[in-house]
Tab-separated table of C-alpha atoms in Angstrom:
chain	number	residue	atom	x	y	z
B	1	UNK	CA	0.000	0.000	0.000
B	2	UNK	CA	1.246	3.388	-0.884
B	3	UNK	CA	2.213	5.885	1.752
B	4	UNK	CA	-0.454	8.526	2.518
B	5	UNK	CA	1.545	11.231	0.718
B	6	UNK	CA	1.594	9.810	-2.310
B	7	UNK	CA	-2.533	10.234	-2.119
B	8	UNK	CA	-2.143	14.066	-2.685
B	9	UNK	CA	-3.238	15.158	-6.532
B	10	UNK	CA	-0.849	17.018	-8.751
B	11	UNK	CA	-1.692	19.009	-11.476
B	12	UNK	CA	0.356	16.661	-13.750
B	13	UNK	CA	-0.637	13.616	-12.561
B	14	UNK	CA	-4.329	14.586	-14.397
B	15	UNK	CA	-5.143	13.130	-17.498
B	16	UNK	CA	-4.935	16.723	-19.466
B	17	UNK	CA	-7.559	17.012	-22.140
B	18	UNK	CA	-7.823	18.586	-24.998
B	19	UNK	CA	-6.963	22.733	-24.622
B	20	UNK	CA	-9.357	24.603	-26.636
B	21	UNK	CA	-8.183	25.742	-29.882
B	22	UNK	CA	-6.864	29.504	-30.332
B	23	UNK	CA	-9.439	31.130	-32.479
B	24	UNK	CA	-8.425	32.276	-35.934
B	25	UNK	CA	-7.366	35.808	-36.511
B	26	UNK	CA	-10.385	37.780	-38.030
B	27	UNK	CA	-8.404	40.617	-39.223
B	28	UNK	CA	-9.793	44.212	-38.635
B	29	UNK	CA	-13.301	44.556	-39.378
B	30	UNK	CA	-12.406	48.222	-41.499
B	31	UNK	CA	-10.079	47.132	-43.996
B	32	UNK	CA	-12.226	47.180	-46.809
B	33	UNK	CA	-14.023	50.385	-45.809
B	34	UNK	CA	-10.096	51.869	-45.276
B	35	UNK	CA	-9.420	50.921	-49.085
B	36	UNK	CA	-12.446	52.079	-50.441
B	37	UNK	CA	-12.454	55.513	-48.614
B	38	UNK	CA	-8.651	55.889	-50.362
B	39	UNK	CA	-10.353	55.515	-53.278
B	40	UNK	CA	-12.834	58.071	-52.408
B	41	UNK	CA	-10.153	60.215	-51.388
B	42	UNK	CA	-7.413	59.602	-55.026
B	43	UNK	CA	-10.785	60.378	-56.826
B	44	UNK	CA	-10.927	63.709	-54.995
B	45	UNK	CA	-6.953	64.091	-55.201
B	46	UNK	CA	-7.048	63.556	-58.980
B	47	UNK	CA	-9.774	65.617	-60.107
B	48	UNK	CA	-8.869	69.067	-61.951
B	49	UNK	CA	-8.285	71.843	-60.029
B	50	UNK	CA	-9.566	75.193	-60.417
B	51	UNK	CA	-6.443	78.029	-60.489
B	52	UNK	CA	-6.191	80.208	-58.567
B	53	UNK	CA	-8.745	79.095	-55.949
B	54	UNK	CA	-9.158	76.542	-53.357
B	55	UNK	CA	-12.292	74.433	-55.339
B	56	UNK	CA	-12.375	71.720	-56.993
B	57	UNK	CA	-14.276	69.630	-59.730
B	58	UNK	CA	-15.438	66.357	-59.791
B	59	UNK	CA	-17.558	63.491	-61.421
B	60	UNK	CA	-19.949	63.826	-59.461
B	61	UNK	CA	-21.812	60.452	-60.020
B	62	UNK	CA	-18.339	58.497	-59.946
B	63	UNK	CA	-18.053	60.842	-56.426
B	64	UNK	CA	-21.850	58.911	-55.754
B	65	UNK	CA	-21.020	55.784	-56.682
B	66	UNK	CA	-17.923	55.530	-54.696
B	67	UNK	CA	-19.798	56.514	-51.728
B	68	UNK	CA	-22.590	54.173	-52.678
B	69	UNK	CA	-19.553	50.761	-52.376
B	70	UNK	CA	-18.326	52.358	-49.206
B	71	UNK	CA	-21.907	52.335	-47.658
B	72	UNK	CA	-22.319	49.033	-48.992
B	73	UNK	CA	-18.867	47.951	-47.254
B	74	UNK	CA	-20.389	49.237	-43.844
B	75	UNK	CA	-23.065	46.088	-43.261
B	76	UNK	CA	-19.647	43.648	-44.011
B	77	UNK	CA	-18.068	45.792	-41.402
B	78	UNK	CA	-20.745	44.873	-39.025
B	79	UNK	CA	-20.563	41.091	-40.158
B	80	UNK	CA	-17.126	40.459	-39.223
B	81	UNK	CA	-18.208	42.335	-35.472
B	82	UNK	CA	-20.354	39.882	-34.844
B	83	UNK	CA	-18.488	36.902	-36.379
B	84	UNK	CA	-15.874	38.623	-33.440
B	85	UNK	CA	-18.691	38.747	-30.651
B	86	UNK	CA	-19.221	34.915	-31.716
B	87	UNK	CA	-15.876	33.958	-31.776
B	88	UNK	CA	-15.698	35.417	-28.403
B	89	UNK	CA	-18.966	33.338	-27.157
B	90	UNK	CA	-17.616	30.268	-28.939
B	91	UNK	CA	-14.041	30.981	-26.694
B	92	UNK	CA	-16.344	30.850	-23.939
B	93	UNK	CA	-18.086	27.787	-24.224
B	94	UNK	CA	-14.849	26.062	-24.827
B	95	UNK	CA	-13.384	27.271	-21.838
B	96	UNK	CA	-16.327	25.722	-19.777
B	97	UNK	CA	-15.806	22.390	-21.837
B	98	UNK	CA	-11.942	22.644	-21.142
B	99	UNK	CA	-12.984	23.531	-17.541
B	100	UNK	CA	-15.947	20.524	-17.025
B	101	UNK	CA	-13.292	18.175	-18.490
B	102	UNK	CA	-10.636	18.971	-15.956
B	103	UNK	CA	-13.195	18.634	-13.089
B	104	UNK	CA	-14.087	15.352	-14.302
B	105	UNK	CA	-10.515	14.082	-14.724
B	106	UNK	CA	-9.881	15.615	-11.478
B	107	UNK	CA	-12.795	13.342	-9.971
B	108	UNK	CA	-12.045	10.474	-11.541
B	109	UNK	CA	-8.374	11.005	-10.301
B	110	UNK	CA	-9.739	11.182	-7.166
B	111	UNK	CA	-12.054	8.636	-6.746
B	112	UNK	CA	-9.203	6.372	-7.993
B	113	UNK	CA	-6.771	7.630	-4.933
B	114	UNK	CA	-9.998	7.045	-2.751
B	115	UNK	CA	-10.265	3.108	-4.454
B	116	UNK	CA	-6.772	2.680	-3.550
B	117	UNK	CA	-6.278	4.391	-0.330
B	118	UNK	CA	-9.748	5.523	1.599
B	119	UNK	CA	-8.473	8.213	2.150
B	120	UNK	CA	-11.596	10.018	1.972
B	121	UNK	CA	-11.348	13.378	2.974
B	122	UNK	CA	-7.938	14.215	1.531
B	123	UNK	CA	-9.275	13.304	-1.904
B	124	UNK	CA	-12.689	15.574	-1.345
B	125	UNK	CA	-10.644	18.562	-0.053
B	126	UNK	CA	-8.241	18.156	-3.182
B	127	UNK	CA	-10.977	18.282	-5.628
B	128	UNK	CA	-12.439	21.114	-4.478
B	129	UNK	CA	-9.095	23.250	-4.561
B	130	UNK	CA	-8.938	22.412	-8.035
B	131	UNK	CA	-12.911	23.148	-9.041
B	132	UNK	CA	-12.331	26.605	-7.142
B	133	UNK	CA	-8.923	27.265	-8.679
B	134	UNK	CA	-10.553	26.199	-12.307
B	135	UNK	CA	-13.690	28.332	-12.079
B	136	UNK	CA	-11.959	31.346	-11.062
B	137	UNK	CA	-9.601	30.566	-14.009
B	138	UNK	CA	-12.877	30.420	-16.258
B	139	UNK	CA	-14.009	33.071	-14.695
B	140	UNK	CA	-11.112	35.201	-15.041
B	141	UNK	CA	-11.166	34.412	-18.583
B	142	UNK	CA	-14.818	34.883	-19.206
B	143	UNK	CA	-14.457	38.669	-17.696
B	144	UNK	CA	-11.352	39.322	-20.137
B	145	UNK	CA	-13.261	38.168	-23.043
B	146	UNK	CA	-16.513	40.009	-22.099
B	147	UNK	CA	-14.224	43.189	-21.892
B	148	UNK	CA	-12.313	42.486	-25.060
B	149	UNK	CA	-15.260	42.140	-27.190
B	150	UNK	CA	-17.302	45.027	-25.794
B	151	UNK	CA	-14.795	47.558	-26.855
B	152	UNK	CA	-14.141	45.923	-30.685
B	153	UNK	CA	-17.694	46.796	-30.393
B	154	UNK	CA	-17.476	50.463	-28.721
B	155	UNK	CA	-14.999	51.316	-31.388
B	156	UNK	CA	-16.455	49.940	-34.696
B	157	UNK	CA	-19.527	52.370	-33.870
B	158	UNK	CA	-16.842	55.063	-33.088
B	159	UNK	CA	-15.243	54.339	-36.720
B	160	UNK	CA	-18.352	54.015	-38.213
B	161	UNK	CA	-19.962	57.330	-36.844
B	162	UNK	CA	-16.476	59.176	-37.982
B	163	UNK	CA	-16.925	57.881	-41.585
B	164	UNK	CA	-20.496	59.128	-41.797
B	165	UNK	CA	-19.747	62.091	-40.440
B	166	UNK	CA	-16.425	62.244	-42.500
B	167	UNK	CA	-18.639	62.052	-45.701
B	168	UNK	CA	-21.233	64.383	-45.065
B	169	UNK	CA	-18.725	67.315	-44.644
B	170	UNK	CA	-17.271	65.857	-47.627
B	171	UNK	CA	-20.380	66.263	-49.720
B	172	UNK	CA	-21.258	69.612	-48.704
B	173	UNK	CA	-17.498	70.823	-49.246
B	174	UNK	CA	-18.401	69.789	-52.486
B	175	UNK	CA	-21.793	71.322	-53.119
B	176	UNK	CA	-20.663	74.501	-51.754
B	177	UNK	CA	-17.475	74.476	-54.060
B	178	UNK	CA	-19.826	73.658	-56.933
B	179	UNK	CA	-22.253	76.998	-56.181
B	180	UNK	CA	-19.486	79.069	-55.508
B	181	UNK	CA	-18.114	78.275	-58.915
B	182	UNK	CA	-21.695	78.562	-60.682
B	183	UNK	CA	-22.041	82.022	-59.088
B	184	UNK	CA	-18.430	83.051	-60.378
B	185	UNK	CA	-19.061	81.648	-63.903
B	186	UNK	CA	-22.426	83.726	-63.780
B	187	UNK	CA	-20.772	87.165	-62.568
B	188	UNK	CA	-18.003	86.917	-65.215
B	189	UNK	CA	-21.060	86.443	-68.124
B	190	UNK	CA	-23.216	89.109	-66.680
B	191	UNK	CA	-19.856	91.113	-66.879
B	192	UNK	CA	-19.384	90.288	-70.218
B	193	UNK	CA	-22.681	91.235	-70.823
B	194	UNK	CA	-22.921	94.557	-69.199
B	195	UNK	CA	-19.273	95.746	-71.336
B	196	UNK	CA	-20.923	94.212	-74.699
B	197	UNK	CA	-24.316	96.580	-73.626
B	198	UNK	CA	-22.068	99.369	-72.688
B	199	UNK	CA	-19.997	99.308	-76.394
B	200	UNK	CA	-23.280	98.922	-78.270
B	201	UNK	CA	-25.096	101.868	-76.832
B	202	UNK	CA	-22.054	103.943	-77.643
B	203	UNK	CA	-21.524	102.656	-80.928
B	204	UNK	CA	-25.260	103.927	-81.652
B	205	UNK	CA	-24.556	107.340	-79.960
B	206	UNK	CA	-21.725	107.770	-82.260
B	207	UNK	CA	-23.579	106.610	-85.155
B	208	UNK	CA	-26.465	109.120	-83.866
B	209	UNK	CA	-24.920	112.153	-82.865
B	210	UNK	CA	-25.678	114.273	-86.105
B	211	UNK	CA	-29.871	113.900	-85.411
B	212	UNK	CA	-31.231	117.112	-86.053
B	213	UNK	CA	-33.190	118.852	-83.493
B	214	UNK	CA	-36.826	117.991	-82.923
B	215	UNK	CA	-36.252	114.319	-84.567
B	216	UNK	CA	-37.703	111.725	-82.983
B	217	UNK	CA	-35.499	109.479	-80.810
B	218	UNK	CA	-36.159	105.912	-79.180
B	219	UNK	CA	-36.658	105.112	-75.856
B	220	UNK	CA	-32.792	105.224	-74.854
B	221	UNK	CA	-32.259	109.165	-76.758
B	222	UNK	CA	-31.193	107.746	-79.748
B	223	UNK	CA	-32.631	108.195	-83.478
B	224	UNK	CA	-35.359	105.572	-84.299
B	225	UNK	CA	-35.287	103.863	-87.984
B	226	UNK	CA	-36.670	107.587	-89.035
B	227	UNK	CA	-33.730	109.154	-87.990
B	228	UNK	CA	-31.545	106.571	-89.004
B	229	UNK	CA	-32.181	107.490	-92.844
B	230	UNK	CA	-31.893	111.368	-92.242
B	231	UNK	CA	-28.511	111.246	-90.652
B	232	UNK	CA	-27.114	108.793	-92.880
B	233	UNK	CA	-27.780	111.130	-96.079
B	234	UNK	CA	-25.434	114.310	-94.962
B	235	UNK	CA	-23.065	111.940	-94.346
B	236	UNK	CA	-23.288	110.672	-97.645
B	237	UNK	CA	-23.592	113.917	-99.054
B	238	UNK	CA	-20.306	114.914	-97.133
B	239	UNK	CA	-18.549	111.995	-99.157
């Protein structure tokens, strides 16, 4: 019969079961939203640019579209979240496995020493060192994950709410480039305009500064088609 310190149960003498596996990396859930807003952002980058002022153009339905894949690219984002948040779950419920099969190896350990030896009490108090040291291992471990996966979580919505917000201000930047350049393109034609007005109404008081007195005259001073006639003869004449 073996001594009674050889009843006492090490760690090593267990039969050790399976570990659970590592999970799988899952990569970053914004990778493909990351690539598609540097697409969004060479589009911008490679677009003409107005001299001499801080605007500007674009395609504005290649613009669209692009933003139309990188809101489609948000829902995948979300995906691979919760493929994390089940991962994590999945971590869990191996742990307890992992955990239920040492208690059970632990007990059958036990019950063997208590076969062997009678030593009754020894074996009971051994066992429950080892339950209480593996469940605040699990539980240890269950915490950690719980933490872990709740801030992948807090900071996907943070990334996500920064590339909405990110493309709104985009989008007006770009409206309000596109009116200010309408409005400049407008002011230089009504410029245009208002010199072209300005060189015909003093071509025709050139051409109508010999109108006799009492003629009749248009709306702006000038000679109507009447007086047109009459001044052109003396100039004639004067030929």
């Amino acid at each position: 019969m073996l001594r009674p310190e050889s009843s006492r149960i090490e760690p090593n003498q267990l039969s050790e079961p399976n570990p659970p596996e590592k999970p799988l990396s899952s990569g970053t859930p914004d990778v493909d939203i990351q690539r598609e807003l540097t697409k969004l952002e060479e589009m911008l980058f490679d677009s003409p640019h107005i001299p001499l002022t801080k605007y500007t153009l674009i395609d504005e339905e290649a613009f669209l579209t692009q933003l139309d894949v990188v809101r489609a690219s948000l829902p995948e984002a979300f995906e691979k979240s919760q493929k994390i948040v089940q991962q994590g779950e999945d971590i869990l419920l191996q742990a307890e496995d992992y955990a239920q099969e040492i208690l059970e190896a632990a007990e059958r350990q036990a019950q063997q020493i208590l076969d062997d030896m009678g030593i009754v009490q020894q074996a009971e108090l051994e066992a429950k060192q080892i339950r209480q040291r593996v469940q605040q291992e699990c539980e240890t471990l269950q915490e950690q994950t719980r933490t872990d996966i709740e801030q992948m979580r807090r900071q996907a919505q943070q990334e996500l709410a920064q590339l909405r917000q990110l493309a709104l201000e985009e989008c007006e930047d770009i409206q309000n480039g596109a009116d200010d350049y309408a409005d400049s393109v407008l002011n230089s034609i009504e410029q245009q305009l208002t010199d072209m007005l300005r060189v015909i109404r003093n071509g025709r008081q050139q051409l109508y500064q010999d109108v006799p007195p009492g003629q009749p005259q248009d709306k702006d001073g000038i000679g109507g088609s009447g007086s047109r006639s009459s001044s052109a003869s003396p100039k004639k004449k004067g030929g």
